[in-house]
mmCIF file of N, CA and C in Angstrom:
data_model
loop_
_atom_site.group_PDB
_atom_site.id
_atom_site.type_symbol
_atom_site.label_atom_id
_atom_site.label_comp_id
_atom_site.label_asym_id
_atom_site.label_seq_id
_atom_site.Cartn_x
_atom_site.Cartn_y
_atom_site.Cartn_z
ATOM 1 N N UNK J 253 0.808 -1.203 0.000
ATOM 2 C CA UNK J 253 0.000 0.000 0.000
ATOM 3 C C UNK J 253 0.851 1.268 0.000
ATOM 4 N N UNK J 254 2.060 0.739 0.544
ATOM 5 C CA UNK J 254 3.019 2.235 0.706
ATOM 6 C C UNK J 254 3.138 2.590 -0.537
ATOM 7 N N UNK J 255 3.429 1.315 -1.630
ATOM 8 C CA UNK J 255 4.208 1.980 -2.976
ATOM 9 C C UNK J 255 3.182 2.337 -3.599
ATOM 10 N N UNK J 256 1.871 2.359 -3.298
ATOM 11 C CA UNK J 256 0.389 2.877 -4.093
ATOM 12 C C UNK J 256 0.241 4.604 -4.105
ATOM 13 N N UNK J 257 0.299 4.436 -2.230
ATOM 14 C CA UNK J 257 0.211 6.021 -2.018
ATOM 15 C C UNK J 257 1.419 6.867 -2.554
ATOM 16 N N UNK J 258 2.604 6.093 -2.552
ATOM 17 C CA UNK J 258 3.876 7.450 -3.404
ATOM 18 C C UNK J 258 3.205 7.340 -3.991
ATOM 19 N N UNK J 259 2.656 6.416 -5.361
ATOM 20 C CA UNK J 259 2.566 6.876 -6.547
ATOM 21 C C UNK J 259 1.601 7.587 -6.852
ATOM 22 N N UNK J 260 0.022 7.667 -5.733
ATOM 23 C CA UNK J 260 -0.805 8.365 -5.992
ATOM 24 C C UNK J 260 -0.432 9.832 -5.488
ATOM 25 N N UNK J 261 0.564 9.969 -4.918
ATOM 26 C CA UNK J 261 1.112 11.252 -4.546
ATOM 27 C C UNK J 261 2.181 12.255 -5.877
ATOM 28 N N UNK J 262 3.014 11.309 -5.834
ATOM 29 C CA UNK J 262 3.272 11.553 -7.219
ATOM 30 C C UNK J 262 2.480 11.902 -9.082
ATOM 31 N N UNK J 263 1.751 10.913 -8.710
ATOM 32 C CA UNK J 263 0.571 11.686 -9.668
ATOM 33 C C UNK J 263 -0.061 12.959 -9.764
ATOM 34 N N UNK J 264 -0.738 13.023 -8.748
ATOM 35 C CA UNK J 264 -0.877 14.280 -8.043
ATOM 36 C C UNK J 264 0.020 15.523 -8.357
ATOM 37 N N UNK J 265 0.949 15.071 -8.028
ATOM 38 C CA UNK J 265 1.769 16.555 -8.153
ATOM 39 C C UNK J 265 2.229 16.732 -9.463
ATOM 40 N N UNK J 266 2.571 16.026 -10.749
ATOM 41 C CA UNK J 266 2.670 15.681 -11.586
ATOM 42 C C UNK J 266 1.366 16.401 -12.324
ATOM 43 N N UNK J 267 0.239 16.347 -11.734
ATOM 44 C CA UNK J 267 -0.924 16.854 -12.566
ATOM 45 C C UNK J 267 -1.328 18.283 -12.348
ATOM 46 N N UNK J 268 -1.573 18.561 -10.864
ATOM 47 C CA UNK J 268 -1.695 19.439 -9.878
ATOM 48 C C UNK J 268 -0.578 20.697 -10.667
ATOM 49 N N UNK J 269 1.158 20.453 -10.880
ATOM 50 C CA UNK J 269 1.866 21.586 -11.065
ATOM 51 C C UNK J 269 1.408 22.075 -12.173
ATOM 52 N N UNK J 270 1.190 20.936 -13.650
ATOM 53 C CA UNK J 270 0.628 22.264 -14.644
ATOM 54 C C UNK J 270 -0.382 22.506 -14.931
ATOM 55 N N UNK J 271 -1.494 21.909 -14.390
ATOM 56 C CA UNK J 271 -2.812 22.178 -14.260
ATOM 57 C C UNK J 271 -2.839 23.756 -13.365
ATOM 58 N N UNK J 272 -2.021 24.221 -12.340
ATOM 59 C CA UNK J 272 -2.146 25.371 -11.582
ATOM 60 C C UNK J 272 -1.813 26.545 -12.627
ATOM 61 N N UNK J 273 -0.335 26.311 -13.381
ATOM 62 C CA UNK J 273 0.245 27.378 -14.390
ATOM 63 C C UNK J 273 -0.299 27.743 -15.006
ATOM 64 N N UNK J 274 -1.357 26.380 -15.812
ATOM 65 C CA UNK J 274 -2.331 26.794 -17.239
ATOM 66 C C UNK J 274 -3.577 27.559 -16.845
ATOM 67 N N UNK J 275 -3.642 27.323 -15.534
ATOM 68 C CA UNK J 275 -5.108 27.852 -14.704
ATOM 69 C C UNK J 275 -4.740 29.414 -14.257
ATOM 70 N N UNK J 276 -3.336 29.425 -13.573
ATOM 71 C CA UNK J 276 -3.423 30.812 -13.630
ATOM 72 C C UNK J 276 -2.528 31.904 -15.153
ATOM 73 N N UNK J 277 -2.291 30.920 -16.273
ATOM 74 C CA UNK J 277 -2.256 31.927 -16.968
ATOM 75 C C UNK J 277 -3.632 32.504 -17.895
ATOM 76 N N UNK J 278 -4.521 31.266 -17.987
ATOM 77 C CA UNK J 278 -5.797 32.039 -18.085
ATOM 78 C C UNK J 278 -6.563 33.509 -17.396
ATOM 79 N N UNK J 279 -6.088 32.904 -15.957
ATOM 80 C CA UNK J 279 -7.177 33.947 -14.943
ATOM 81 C C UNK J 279 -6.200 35.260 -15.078
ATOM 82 N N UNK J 280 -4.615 35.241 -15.283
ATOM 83 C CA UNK J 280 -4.088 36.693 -15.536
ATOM 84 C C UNK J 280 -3.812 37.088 -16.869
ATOM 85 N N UNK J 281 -4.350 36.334 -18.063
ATOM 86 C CA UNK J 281 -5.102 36.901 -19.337
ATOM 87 C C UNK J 281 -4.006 37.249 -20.137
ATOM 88 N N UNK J 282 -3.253 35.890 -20.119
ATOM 89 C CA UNK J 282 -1.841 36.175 -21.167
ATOM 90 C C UNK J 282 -2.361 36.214 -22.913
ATOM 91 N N UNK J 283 -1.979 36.870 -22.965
ATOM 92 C CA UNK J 283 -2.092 37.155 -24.502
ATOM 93 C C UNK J 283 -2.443 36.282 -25.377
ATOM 94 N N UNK J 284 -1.295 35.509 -25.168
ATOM 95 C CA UNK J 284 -1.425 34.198 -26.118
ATOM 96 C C UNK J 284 -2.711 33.087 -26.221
ATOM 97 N N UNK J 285 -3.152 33.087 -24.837
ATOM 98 C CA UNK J 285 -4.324 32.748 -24.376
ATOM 99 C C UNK J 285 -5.193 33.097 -24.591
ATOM 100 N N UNK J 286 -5.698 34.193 -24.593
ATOM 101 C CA UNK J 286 -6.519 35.911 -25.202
ATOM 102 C C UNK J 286 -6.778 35.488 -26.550
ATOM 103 N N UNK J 287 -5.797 34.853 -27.506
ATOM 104 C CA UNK J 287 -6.069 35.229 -28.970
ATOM 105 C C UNK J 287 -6.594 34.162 -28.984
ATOM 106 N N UNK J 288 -6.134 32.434 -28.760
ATOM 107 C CA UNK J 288 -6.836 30.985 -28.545
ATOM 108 C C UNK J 288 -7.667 31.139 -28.377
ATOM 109 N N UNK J 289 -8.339 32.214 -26.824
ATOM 110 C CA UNK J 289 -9.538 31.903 -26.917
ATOM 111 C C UNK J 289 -10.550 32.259 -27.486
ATOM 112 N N UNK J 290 -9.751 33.258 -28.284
ATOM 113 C CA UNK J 290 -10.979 34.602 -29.052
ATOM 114 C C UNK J 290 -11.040 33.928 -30.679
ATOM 115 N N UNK J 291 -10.065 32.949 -31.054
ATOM 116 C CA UNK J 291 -10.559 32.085 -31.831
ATOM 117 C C UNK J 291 -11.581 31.483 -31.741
ATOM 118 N N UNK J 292 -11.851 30.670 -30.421
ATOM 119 C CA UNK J 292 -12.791 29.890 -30.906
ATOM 120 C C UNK J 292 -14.193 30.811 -30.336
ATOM 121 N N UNK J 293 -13.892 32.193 -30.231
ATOM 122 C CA UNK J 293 -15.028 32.629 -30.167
ATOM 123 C C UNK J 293 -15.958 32.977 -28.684
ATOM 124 N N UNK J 294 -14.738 33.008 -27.439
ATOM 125 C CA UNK J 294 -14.954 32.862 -26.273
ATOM 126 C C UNK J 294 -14.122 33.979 -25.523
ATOM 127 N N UNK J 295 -15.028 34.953 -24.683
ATOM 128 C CA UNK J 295 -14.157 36.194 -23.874
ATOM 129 C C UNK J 295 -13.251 35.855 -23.068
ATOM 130 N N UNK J 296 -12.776 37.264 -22.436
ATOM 131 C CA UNK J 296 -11.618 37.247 -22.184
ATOM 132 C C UNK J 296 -11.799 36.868 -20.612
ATOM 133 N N UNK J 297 -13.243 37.404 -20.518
ATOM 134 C CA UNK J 297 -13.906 36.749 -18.710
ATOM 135 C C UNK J 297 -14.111 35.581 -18.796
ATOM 136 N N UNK J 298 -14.457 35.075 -19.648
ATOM 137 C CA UNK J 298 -14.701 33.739 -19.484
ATOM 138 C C UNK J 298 -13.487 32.815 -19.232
ATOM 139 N N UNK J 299 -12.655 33.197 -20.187
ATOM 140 C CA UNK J 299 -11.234 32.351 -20.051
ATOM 141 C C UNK J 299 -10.909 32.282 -18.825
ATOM 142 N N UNK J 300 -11.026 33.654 -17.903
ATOM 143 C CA UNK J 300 -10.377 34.028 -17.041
ATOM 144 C C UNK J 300 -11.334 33.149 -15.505
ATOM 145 N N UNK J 301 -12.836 32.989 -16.056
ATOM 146 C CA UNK J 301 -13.555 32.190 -15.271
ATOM 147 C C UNK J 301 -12.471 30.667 -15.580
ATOM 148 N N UNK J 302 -12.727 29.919 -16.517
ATOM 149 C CA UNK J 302 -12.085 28.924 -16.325
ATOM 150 C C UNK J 302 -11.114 28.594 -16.056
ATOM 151 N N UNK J 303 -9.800 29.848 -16.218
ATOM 152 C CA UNK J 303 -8.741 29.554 -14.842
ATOM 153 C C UNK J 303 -9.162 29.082 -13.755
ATOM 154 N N UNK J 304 -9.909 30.303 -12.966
ATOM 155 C CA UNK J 304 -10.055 30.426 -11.752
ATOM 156 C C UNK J 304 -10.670 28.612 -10.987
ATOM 157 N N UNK J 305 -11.409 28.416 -12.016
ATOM 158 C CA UNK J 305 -12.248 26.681 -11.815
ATOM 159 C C UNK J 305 -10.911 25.954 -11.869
ATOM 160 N N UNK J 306 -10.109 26.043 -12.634
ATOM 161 C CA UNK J 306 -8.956 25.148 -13.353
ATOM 162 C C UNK J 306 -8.336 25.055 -11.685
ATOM 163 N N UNK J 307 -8.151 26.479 -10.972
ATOM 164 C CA UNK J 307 -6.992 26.434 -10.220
ATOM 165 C C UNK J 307 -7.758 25.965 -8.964
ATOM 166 N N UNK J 308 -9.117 26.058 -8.851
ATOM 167 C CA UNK J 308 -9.729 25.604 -7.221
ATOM 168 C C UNK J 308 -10.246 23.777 -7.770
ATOM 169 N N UNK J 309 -10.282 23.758 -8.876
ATOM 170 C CA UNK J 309 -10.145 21.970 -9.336
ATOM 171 C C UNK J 309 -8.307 21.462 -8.879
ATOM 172 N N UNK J 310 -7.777 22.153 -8.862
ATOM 173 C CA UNK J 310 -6.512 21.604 -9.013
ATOM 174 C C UNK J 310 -5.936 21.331 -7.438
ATOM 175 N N UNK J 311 -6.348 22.441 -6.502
ATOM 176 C CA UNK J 311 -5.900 22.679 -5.692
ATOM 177 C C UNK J 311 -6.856 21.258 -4.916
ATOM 178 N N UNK J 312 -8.012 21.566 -5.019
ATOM 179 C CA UNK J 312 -8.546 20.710 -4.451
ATOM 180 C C UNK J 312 -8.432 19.061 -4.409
ATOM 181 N N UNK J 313 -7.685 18.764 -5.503
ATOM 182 C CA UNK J 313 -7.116 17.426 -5.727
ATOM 183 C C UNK J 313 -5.801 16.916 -4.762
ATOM 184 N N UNK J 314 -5.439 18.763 -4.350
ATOM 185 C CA UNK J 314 -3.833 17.444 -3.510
ATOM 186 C C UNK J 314 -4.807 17.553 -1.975
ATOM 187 N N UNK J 315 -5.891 17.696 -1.549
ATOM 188 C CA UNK J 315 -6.564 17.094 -0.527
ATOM 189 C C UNK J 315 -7.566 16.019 -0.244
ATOM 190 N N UNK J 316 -6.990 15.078 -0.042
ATOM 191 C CA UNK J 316 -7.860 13.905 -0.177
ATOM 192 C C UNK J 316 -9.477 13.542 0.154
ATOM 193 N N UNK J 317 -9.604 14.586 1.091
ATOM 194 C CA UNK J 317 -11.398 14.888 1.629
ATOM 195 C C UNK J 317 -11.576 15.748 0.001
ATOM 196 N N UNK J 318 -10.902 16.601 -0.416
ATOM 197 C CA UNK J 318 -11.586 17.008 -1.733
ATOM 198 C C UNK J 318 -11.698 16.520 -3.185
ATOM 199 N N UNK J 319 -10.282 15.741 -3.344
ATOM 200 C CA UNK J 319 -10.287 15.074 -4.260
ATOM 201 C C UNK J 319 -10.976 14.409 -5.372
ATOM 202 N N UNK J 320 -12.443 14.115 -4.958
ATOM 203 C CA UNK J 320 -13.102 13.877 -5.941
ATOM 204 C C UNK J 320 -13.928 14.720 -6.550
ATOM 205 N N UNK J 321 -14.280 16.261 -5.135
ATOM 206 C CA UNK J 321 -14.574 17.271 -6.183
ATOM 207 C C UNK J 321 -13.991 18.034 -7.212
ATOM 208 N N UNK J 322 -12.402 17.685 -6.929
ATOM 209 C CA UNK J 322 -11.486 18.450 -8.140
ATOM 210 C C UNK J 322 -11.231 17.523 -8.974
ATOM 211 N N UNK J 323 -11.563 16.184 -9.138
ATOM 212 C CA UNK J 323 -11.993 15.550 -10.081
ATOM 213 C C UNK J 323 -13.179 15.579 -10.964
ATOM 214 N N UNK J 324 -13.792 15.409 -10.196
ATOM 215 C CA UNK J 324 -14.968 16.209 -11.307
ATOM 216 C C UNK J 324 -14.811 17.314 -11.765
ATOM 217 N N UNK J 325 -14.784 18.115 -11.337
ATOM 218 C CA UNK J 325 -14.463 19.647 -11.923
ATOM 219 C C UNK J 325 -13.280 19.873 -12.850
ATOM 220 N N UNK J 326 -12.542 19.011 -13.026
ATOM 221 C CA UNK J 326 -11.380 18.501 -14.284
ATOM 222 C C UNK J 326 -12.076 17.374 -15.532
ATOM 223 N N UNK J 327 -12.674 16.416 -14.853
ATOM 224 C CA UNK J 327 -13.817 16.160 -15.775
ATOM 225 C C UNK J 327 -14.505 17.052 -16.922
ATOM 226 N N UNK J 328 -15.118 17.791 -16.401
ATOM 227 C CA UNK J 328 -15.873 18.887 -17.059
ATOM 228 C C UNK J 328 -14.812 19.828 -17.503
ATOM 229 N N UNK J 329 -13.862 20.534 -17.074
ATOM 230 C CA UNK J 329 -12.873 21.313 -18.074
ATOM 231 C C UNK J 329 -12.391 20.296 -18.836
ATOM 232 N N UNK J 330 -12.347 19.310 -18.854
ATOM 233 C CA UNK J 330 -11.198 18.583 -20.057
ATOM 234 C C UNK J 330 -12.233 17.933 -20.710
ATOM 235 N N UNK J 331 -13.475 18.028 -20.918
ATOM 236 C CA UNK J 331 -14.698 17.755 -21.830
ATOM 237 C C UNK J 331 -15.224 18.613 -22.196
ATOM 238 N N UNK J 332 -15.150 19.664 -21.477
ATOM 239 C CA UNK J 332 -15.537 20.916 -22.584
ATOM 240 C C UNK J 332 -14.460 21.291 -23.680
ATOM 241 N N UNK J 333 -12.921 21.183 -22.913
ATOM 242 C CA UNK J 333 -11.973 21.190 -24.032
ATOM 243 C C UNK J 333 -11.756 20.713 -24.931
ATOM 244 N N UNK J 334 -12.101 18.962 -25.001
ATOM 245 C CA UNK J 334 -12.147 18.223 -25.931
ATOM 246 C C UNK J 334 -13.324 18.449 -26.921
ATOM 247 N N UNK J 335 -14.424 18.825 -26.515
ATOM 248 C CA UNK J 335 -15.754 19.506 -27.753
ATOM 249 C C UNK J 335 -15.418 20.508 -28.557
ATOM 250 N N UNK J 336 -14.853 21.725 -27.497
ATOM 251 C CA UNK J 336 -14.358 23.049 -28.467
ATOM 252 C C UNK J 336 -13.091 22.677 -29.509
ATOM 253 N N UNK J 337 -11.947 21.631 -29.215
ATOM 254 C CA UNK J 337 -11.449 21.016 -30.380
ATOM 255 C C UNK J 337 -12.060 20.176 -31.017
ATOM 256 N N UNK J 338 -13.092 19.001 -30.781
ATOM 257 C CA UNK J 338 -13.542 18.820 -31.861
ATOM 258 C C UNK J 338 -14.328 19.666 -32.549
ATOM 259 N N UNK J 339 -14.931 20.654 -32.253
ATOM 260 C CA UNK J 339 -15.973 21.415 -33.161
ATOM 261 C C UNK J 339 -15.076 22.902 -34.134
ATOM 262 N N UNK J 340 -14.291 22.701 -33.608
ATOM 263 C CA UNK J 340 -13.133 23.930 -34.181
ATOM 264 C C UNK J 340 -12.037 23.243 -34.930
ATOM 265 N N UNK J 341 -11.982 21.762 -34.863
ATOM 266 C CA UNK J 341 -11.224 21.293 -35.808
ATOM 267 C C UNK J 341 -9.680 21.721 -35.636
ATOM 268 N N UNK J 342 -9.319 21.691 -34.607
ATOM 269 C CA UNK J 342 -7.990 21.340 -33.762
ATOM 270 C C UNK J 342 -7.011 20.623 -34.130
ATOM 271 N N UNK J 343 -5.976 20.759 -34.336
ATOM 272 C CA UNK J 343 -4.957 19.616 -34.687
ATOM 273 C C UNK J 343 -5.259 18.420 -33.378
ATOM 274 N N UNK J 344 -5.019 17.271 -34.019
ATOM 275 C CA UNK J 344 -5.136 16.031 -33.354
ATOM 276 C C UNK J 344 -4.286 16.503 -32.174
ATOM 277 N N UNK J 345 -3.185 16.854 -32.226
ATOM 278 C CA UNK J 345 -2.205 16.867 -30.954
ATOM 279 C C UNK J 345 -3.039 17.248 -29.680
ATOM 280 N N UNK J 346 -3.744 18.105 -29.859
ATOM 281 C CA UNK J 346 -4.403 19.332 -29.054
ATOM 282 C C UNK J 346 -5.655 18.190 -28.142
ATOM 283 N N UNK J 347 -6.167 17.319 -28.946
ATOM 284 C CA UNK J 347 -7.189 16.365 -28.733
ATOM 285 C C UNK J 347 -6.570 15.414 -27.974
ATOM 286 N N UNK J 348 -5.369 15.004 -28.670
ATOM 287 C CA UNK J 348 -4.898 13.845 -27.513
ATOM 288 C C UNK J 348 -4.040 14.300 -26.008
ATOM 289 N N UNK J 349 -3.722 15.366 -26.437
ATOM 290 C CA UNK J 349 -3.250 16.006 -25.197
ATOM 291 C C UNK J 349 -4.118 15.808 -23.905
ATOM 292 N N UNK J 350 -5.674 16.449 -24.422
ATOM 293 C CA UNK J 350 -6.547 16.737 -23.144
ATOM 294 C C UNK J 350 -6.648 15.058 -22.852
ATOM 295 N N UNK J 351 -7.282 14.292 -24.120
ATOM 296 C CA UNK J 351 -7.600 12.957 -23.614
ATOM 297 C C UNK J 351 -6.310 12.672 -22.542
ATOM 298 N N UNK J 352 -5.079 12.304 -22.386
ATOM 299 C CA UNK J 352 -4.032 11.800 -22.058
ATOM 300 C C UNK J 352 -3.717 12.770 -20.340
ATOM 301 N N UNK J 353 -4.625 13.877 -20.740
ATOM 302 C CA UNK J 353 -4.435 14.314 -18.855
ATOM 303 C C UNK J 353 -5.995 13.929 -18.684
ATOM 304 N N UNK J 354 -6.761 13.486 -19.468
ATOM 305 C CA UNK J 354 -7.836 12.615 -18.591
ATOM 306 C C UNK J 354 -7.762 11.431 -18.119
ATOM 307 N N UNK J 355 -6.404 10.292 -19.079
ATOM 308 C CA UNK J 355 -6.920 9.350 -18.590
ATOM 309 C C UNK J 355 -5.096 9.232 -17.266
ATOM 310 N N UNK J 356 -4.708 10.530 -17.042
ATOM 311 C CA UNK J 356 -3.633 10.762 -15.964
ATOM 312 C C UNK J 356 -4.770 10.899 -14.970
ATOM 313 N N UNK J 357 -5.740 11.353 -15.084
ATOM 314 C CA UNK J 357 -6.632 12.032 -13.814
ATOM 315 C C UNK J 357 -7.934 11.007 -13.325
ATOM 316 N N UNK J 358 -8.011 9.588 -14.476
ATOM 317 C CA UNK J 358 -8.621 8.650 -14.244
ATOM 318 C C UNK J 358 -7.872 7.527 -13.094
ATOM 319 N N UNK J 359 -6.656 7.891 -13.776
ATOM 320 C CA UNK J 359 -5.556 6.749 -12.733
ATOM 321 C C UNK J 359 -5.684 7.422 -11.323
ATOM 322 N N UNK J 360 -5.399 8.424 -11.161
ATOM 323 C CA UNK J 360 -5.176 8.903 -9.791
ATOM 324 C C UNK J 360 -6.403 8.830 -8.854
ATOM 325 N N UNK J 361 -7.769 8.734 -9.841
ATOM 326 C CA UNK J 361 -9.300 8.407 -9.370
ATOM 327 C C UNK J 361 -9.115 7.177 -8.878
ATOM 328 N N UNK J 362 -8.556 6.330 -9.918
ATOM 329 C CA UNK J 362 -8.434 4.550 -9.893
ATOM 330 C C UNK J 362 -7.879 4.446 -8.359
ATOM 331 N N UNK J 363 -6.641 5.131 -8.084
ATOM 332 C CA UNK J 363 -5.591 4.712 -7.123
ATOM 333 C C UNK J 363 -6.463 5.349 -5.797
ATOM 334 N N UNK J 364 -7.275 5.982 -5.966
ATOM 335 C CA UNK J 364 -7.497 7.197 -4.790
ATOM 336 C C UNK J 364 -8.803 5.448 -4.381
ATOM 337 N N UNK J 365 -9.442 5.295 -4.882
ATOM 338 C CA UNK J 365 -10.773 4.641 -4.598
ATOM 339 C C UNK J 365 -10.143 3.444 -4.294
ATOM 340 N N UNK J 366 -8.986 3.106 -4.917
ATOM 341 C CA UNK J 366 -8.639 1.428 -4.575
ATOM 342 C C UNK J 366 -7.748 1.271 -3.222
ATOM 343 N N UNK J 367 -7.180 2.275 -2.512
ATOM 344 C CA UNK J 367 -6.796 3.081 -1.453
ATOM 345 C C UNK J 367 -7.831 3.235 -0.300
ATOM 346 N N UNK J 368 -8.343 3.225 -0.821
ATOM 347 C CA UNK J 368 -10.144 3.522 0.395
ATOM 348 C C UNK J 368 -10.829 2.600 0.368
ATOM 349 N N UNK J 369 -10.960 1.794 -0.968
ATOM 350 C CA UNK J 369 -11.729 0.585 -0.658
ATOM 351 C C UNK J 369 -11.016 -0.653 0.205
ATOM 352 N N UNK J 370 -9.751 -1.409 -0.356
ATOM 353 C CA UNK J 370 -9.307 -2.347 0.164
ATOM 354 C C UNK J 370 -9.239 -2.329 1.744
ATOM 355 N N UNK J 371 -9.120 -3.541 2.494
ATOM 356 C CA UNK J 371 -9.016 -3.456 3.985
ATOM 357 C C UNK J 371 -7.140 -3.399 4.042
ATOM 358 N N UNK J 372 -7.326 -3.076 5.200
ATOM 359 C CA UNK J 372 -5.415 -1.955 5.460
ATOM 360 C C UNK J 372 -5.124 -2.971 7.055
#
């Protein structure tokens, strides 16, 4: 069980560090971000809303009483992300990216529940 929890700890932080960066360069409205999002047709508050979700989803994941609400709430940003590339016609990269920190954020679900369920 020890070598479960490093690794669900390690995950964690692994997901948690650039999930926080990308969350707060939305909410302080970097440029580059600004123009992405004004491509697909989405303000500059709004972006700046989905930082702010990005960074209280993120945060809330390295606490284990919260953890499954900042799972869900990564759920839903990385499915809305994956629609606005498919419907905007995204390079594939962009698509497998989000899939590939969903199914990083499925494992750490996997490890978190199989951690709580088994007897210790």
């Amino acid at each position: 069980m020890e070598l479960l929890t490093t690794l669900l700890w390690i995950l964690v932080a692994l997901f948690v560090g650039p999930t926080l960066y990308f969350g707060y360069a939305k909410m302080m409205a970097e440029p580059a971000k600004i123009r992405k999002f004004a491509t697909w047709g989405y303000s500059m508050k709004i972006m700046q809303v989905i930082g702010v979700i990005e960074i209280i989803g993120a945060v809330s994941i390295l606490f284990p009483e919260l953890r499954l609400f900042g799972i869900a709430i990564w759920a839903i940003i990385l499915s809305g992300g994956v629609f606005t590339n498919l419907i905007h016609r995204e390079p594939k990269k962009e698509l497998f990216t989000q899939l590939t920190v969903l199914a990083h954020l499925m494992l750490i679900l996997a490890i978190n529940v199989w951690l709580n369920t088994t007897i210790k």
